Each structure stands twice: as structure tokens, then as C-alpha cells.
Coordinates of C-alpha atoms in Angstrom, one line a residue:
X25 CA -147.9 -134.0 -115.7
X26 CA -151.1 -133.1 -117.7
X27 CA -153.6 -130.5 -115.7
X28 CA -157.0 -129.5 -116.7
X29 CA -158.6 -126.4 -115.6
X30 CA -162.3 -126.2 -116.3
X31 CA -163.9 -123.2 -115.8
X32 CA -167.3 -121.5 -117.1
X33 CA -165.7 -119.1 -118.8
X34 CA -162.4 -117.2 -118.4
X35 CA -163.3 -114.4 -120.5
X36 CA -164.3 -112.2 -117.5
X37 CA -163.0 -109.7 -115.3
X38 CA -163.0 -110.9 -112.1
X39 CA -161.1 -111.8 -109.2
X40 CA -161.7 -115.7 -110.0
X41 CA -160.7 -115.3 -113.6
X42 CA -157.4 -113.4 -113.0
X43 CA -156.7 -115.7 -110.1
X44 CA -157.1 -118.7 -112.4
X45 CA -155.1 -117.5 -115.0
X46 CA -152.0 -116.5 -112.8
X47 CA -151.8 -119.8 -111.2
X48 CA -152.4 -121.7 -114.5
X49 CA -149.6 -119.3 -116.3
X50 CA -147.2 -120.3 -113.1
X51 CA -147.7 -123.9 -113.3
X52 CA -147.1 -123.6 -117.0
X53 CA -143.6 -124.3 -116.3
X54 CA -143.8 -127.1 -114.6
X55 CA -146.6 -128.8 -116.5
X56 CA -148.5 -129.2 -119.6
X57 CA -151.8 -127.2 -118.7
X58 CA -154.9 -127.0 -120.4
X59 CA -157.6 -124.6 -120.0
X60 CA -161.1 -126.1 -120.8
X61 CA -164.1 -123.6 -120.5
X62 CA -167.6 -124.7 -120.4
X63 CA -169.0 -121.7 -122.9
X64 CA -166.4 -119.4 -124.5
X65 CA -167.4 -115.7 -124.2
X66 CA -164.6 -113.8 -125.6
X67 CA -160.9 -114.1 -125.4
X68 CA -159.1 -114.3 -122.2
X69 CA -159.6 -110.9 -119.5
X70 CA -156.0 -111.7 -118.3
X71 CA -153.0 -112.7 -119.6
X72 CA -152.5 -116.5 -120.5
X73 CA -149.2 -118.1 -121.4
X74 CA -148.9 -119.4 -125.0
X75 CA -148.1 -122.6 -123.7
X76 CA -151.3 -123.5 -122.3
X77 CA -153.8 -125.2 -124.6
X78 CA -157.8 -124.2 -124.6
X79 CA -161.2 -125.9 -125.3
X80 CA -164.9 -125.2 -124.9
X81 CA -167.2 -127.7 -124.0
X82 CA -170.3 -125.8 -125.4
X83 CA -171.0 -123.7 -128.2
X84 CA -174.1 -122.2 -126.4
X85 CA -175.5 -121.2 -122.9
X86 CA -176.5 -124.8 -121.0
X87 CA -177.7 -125.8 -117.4
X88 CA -174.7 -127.2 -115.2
X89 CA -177.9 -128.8 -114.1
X90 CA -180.0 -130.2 -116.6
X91 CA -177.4 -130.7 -118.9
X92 CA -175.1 -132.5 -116.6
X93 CA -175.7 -135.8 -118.4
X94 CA -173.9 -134.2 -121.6
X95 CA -171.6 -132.4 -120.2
X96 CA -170.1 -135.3 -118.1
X97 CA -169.4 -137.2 -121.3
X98 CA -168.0 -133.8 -123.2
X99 CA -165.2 -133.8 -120.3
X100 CA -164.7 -137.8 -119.9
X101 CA -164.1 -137.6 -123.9
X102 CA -161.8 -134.9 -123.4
X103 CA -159.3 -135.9 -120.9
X104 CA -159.2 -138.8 -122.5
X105 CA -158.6 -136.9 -125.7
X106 CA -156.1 -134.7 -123.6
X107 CA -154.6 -137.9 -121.6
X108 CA -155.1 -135.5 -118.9
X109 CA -153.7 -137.0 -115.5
X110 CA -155.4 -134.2 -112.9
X111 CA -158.5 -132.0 -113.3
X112 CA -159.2 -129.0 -111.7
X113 CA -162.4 -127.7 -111.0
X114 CA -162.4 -124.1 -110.5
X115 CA -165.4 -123.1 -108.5
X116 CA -168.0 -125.5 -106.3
X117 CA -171.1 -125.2 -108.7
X118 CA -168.8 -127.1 -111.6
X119 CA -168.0 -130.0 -109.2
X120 CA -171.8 -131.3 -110.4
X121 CA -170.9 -132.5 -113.8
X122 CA -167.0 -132.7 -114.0
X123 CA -166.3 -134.7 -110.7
X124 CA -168.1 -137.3 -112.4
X125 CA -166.0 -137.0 -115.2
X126 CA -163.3 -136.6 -113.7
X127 CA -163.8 -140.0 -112.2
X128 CA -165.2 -142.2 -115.0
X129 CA -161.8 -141.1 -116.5
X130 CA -159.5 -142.1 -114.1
X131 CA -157.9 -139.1 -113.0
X132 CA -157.7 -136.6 -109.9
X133 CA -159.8 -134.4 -109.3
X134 CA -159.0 -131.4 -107.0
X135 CA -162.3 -128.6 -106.6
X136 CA -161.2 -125.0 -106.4
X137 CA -163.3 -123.2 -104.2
X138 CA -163.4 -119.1 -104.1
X139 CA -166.1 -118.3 -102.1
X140 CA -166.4 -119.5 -98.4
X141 CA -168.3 -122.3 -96.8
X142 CA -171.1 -120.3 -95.6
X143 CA -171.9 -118.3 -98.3
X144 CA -173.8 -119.6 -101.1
X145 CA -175.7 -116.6 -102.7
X146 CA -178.9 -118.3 -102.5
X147 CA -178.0 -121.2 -104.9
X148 CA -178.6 -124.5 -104.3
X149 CA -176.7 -126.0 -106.9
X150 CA -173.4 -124.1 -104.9
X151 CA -174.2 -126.8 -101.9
X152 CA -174.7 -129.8 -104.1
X153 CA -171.7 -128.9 -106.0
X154 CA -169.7 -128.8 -102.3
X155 CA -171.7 -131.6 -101.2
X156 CA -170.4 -133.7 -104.2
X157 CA -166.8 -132.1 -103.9
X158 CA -166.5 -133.4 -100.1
X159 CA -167.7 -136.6 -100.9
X160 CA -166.2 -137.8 -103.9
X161 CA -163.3 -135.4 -105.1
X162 CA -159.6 -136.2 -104.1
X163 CA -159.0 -132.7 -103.3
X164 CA -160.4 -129.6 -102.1
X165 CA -158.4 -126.0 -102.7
X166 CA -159.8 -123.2 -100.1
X167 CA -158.1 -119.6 -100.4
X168 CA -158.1 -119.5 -96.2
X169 CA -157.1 -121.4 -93.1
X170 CA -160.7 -120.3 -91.7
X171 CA -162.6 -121.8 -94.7
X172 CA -160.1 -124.7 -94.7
X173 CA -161.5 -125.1 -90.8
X174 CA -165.0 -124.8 -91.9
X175 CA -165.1 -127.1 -94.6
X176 CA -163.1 -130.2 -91.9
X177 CA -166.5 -129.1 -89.2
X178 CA -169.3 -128.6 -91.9
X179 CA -169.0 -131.1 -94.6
X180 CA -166.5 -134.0 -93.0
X181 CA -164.8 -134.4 -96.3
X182 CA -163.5 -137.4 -97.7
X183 CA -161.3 -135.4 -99.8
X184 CA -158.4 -133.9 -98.7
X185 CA -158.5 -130.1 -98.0
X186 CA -155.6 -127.8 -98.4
X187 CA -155.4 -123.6 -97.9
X188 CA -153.8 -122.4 -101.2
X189 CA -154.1 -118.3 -100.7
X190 CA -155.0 -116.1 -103.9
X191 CA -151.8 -114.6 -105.6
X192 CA -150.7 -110.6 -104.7
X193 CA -149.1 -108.9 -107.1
X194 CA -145.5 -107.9 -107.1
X195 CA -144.7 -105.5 -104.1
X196 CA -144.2 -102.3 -105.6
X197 CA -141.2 -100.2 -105.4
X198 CA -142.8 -97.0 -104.9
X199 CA -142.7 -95.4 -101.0
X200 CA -146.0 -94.8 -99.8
X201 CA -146.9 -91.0 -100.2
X202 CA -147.5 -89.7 -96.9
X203 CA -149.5 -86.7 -98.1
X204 CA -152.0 -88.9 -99.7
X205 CA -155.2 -87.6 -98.9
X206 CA -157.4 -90.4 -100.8
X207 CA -159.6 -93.1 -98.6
X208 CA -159.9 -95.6 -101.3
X209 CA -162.7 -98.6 -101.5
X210 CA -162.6 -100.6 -104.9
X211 CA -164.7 -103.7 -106.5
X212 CA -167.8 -105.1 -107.5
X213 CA -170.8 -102.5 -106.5
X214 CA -173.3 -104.8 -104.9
X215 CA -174.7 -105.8 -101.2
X216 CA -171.6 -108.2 -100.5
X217 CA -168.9 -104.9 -100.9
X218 CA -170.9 -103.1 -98.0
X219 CA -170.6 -99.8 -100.0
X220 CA -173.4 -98.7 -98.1
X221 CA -171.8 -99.5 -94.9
X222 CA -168.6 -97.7 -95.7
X223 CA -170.8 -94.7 -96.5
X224 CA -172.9 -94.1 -93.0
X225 CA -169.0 -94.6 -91.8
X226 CA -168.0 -91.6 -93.6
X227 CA -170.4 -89.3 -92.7
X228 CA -169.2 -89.6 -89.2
X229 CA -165.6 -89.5 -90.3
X230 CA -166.7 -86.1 -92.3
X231 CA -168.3 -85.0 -88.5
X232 CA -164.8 -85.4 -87.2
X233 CA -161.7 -82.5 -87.7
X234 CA -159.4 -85.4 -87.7
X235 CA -160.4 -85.9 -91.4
X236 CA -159.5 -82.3 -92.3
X237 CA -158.5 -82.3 -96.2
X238 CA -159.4 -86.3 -96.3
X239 CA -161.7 -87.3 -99.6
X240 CA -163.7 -90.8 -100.5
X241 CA -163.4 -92.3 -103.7
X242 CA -165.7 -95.6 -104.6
X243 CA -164.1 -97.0 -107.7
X244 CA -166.6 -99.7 -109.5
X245 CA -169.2 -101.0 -111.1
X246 CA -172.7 -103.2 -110.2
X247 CA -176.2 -103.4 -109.5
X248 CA -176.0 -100.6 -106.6
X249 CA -174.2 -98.2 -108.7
X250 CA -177.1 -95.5 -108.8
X251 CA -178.0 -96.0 -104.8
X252 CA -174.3 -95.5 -103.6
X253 CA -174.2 -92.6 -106.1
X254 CA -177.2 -91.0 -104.5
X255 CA -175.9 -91.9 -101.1
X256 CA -172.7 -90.3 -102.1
X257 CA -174.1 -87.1 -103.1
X258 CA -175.1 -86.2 -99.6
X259 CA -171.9 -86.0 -98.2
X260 CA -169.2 -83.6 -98.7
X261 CA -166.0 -85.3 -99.8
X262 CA -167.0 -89.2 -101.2
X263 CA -167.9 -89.7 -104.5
X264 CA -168.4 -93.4 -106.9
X265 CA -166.3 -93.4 -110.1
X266 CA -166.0 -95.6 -112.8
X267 CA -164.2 -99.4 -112.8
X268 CA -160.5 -99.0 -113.7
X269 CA -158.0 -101.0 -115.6
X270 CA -155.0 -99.2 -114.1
X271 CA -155.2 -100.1 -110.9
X272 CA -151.9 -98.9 -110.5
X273 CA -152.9 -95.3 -110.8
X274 CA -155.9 -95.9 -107.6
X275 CA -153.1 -96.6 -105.3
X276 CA -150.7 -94.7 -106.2
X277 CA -152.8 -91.8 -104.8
X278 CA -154.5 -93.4 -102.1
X279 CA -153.4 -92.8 -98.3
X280 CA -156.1 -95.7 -96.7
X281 CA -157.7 -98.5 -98.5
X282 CA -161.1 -99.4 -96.9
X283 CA -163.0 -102.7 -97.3
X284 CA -166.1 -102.8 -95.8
X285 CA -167.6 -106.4 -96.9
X286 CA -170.0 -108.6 -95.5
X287 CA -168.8 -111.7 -97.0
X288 CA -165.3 -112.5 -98.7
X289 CA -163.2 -115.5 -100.3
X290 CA -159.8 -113.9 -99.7
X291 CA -160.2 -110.2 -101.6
X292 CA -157.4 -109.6 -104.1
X293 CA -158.3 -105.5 -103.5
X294 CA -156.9 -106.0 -100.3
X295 CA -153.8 -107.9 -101.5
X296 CA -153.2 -105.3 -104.4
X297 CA -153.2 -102.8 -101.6
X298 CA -150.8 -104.2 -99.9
X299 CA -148.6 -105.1 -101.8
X300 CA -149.2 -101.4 -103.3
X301 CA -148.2 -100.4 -99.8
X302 CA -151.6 -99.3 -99.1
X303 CA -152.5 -99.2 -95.4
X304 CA -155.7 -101.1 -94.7
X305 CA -159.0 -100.6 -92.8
X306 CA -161.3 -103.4 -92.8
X307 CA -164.2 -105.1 -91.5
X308 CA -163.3 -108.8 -90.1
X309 CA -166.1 -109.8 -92.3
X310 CA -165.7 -114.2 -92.6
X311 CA -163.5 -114.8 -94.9
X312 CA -160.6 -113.0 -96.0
X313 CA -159.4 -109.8 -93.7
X314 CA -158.5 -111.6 -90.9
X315 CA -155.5 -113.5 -93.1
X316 CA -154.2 -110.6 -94.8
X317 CA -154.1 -108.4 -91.8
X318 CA -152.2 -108.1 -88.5
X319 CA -154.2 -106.1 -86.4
X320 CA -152.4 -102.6 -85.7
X321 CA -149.3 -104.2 -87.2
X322 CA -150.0 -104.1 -90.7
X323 CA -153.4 -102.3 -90.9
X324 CA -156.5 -102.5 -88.8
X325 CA -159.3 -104.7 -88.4
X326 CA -162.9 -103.7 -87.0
X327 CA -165.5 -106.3 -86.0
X328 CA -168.1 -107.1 -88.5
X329 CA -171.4 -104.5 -88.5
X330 CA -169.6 -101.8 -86.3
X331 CA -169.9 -98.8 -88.3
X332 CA -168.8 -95.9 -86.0
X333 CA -165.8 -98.6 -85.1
X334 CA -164.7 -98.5 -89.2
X335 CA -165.1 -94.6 -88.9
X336 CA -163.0 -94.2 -86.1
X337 CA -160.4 -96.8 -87.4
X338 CA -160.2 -94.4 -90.4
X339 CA -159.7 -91.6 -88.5
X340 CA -156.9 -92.9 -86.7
X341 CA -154.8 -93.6 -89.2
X342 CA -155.9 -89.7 -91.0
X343 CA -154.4 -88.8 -87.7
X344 CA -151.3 -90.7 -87.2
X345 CA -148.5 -90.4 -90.4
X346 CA -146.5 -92.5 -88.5
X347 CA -148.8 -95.5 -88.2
X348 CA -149.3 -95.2 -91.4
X349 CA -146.2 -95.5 -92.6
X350 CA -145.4 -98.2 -90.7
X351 CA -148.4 -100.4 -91.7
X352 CA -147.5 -99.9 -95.6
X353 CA -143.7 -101.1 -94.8
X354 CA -145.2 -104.1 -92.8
X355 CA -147.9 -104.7 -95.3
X356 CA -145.2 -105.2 -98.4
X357 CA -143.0 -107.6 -95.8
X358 CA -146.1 -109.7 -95.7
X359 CA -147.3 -110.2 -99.2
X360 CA -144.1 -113.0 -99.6
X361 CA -146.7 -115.5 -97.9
X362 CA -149.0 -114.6 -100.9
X363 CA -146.5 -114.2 -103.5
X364 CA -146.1 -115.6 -106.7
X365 CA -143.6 -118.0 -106.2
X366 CA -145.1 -119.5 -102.7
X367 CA -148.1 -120.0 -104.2
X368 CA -147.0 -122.0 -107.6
X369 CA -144.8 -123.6 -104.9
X370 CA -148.0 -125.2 -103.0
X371 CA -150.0 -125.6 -106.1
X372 CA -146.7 -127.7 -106.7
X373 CA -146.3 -129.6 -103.5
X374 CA -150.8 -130.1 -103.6
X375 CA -150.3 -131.9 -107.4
X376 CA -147.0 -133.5 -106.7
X377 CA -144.8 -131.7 -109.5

């Protein structure tokens, strides 16, 4: 089978870029894939398999909007070109130009989404995109059985919808190091994190001798960058660093990862911690948490806006090496719903290869 994967650009770092290029280097061996961004901005952030082919709709910035009209007959005359037989849309907003051409050629056409049903940032062309997925694409890809659920209530699809969960990295092989002493909160430095959130949290755990030798490290970059910074500067033991490459090297030192969202898709930081062996504190923010984590099984989950609840589940684990322990062993057991080959396997069963 030929598979298109249209995307805006994949030449960023984020968690919808690297997802993208994992699933599209795992399908490579079952099919012939091409990538197709809209504007090319670089090479790839990620690796990408030398087997999958690449073209660029645009040689400059355009409107998915206003320039709908050409785009649509870029893509028609490229799956044709391509004899592509499915196309991927990877994100809602795309679904307003290549559904249609995804349909004036003849092919399937299966929208990606990565955020979650309720959130939309503000954009409206986010809902028309979703509004055009539900009514005229074949498929619809959510990352969660909650989103999956939201999308059947709110938009009555036509399309069908499957939960296809983001990708975790290999479960490392490394024990967890009991005498960690690093909370750890990682990602994109902006309102949806709840940096700030995580903060006021910490300067209750700092009140309590349960946190005795315990530190904060925000790792990231973003539009709050110099707020957090100044928040962090009040307290005794948090600090904001720089966005790392080697992620690696974050967990191996960290005792608790923390996630203190308002919104999610389904965060990879919390996969990456787990499957780093990382026990997990969270926020049951919608979407995400909820499907990664067994509560007091395999980390612990707080309800959304209780600050002094994510403080005292922090503290608890500071206090209890045992629990600890135990989470990271039951965390690594499981990532085999999230890994690789169980999720190229229902990408598989989804496009019939």
C-alpha cells in the first residue's frame, strides 16, 4: 500500500513531529510511505527512514485558509502523481484543504488528531478542520479512549474513530536510583504546562521536612520562560534550565517526574518517564494522565486545580522509597500498551496492511 503523510512541516521539535516520524519509520516496513509537508523549514528534527519519500507543497508561508483552493489541487496532483492509495492528515487544522483532496482523488483519508476535542487554542480554523474531519473523512486517529469518547458525543462522526496511543520509547534497562533527589517537570514553557501551578505546589512542599534534601528542576523553553524564572527565584530549591536534547541524562537523575498541565493530547514526557522508570505525579488534567497512570499503582494522579493535593502527592512519594520503587517497576510493565510494536500493530490493523 501507498501512505501519504501530510504535515505542515516536520522540521520541528515537538512531540507531534517526533510522533509522526516514529510511526511513519515503523510503517515503513510494511508500506511504501511518503511524507508530504506543506512548507519545508529545515531537515527533519527526528530521525526518518531512508525509505520514505518527501515533498513540499509550498515553497513559501501560505494560509491553510485562504489558500485552500491551491493547495487542494497541489495534493489532488500529487497523489495522483504518487498513486497514493491512503492519506493521512496529521493534525485537525490540515483536514481543511487535504480532505478535499483527498477525496477528489479517490483515496482514504484518515485525520490524525493530537490535541483533544475540547481544546482548540482559540482557533477557529482547529473546529472547521474537525468539523470537516467528522463529516467527510473515513477515518479519525485520537491518541486517547477519552478523546475517542468525546469526539462519538460532540461531533457524531461519520467517519470512523479509532484510539491509536503516542509511541514510548524503549523501556530502559537502568534500575531506578532510589537516592535520586531530583523532582523533574519537562516541556514546552507556556500556560498549558501549568509551570506556575507546579511552582505555588513547591513552595508548600519546601514548608514541609518531608522534602528534606529534595530539589526542583524546570527543564524547557517558551513564552513564560522569564515569569517561571522569577517565580523560581523565590523559593529555595526549584530552578528553570535550558531545553535538552539528552533526555536521557534528565531522568537518569530524577527521583519524581511532575506534570502539572491544564490541557493534554497524551504527553510523551510522561511516557519517556515511564518508560525511564520515572515515578509520576500528575494532574488528571483532560486528556492524557488518566491513560498512562494507574492511580497509586504506577504513580499518582491529583484532581485538576488542587494545588496543595499535587504538593502533598509529592511529598508522599519523597517519603515513601518503597512506593517509589514500586511505581517505576509497574510503570516500565505498562509502557508494552504504548510500545513500538503495539502501536505500528494498530496503525496496521486501522489501514489494513
Amino acid at each position: 500500500m501507498r501512505v501519504g503523510f501530510v504535515i505542515h512541516t516536520i522540521g520541528l521539535m515537538g512531540g507531534t513531529e517526533r510522533t509522526c516520524c516514529a510511526v511513519m519509520n515503523g510503517l515503513a516496513d510494511y508500506a511504501d510511505i511518503t511524507l508530504i509537508e506543506v512548507l519545508s523549514e529545515g531537515p527533519p528534527a527526528y530521525p526518518v527512514d531512508e525509505r520514505i519519500k518527501r515533498a513540499v507543497l509550498s515553497a513559501q508561508h501560505v494560509s491553510l485558509l485562504w489558500s485552500a483552493p491551491k493547495l487542494i489541487m497541489r495534493l489532488y496532483h500529487l497523489i495522483k502523481r504518487k498513486k497514493l492509495e491512503a492519506l493521512v492528515v496529521v493534525e485537525a487544522t490540515h483536514a481543511l484543504y487535504a480532505v478535499a483532496a483527498a477525496r477528489l482523488a479517490g483515496v482514504r483519508c484518515i485525520v490524525w488528531e493530537h490535541f483533544n476535542y475540547n481544546v482548540d487554542l482559540g482557533k477557529k480554523k482547529r473546529r472547521w478542520g474537525r468539523l470537516i474531519a467528522a463529516k467527510w473523512a473515513n477515518d479519525i486517529v485520537t491518541l486517547t479512549h477519552r478523546d475517542q469518547s468525546i469526539w462519538q458525543q460532540k461531533a457524531r462522526p461519520k467517519a470512523q474513530v479509532h484510539c491509536i496511543p503516542n509511541m514510548a520509547p524503549p523501556v530502559s534497562e537502568k534500575p531506578y536510583d532510589i537516592a535520586a533527589r531530583t523532582v523533574l517537570a519537562l516541556g514546552r514553557l507556556s500556560p498549558q504546562k501549568g509551570l506556575d501551578r507546579l511552582l505555588l505546589a513547591w513552595k508548600l512542599v519546601e514548608e514541609d521536612p518531608r522534602s528534606a534534601g529534595w530539589k526542583l528542576t524546570i527543564v524547557g523553553e517558551g513564552p513564560q520562560k522569564t515569569r517561571l524564572t522569577e517565580q523560581a527565584a523565590t523559593l529555595e530549591r526549584a530552578s528553570v534550565g535550558p531545553a535538552q536534547k539528552d533526555v536521557a541524562a534528565l531522568f537518569a537523575q530524577a527521583g519524581i517526574m511532575a506534570s502539572s498541565s491544564r490541557f493534554e493530547g497524551l504527553p510523551m514526557v510522561l511516557l519517556e518517564a515511564a518508560a525511564f522508570g520515572v515515578p509520576i505525579v500528575a494532574f488528571d488534567c483532560e486528556t492524557g494522565p488518566a491513560e498512562i497512570i494507574i492511580p497509586d499503582q504506577t504513580g499518582i494522579l491529583v484532581p485538576q486545580n488542587e494545588v496543595a493535593g499535587l504538593a502533598e502527592g509529592l511529598l508522599n512519594l519523597m517519603a515513601n522509597p518503597e512506593k517509589r520503587l514500586a511505581f517505576s517497576r509497574e510503570g516500565k510493565d505498562r509502557m508494552a500498551l504504548f510500545s513500538r510494536d503495539h502501536v505500528i500493530s494498530l496503525w496496521c490493523r486501522m489501514l489494513g496492511l
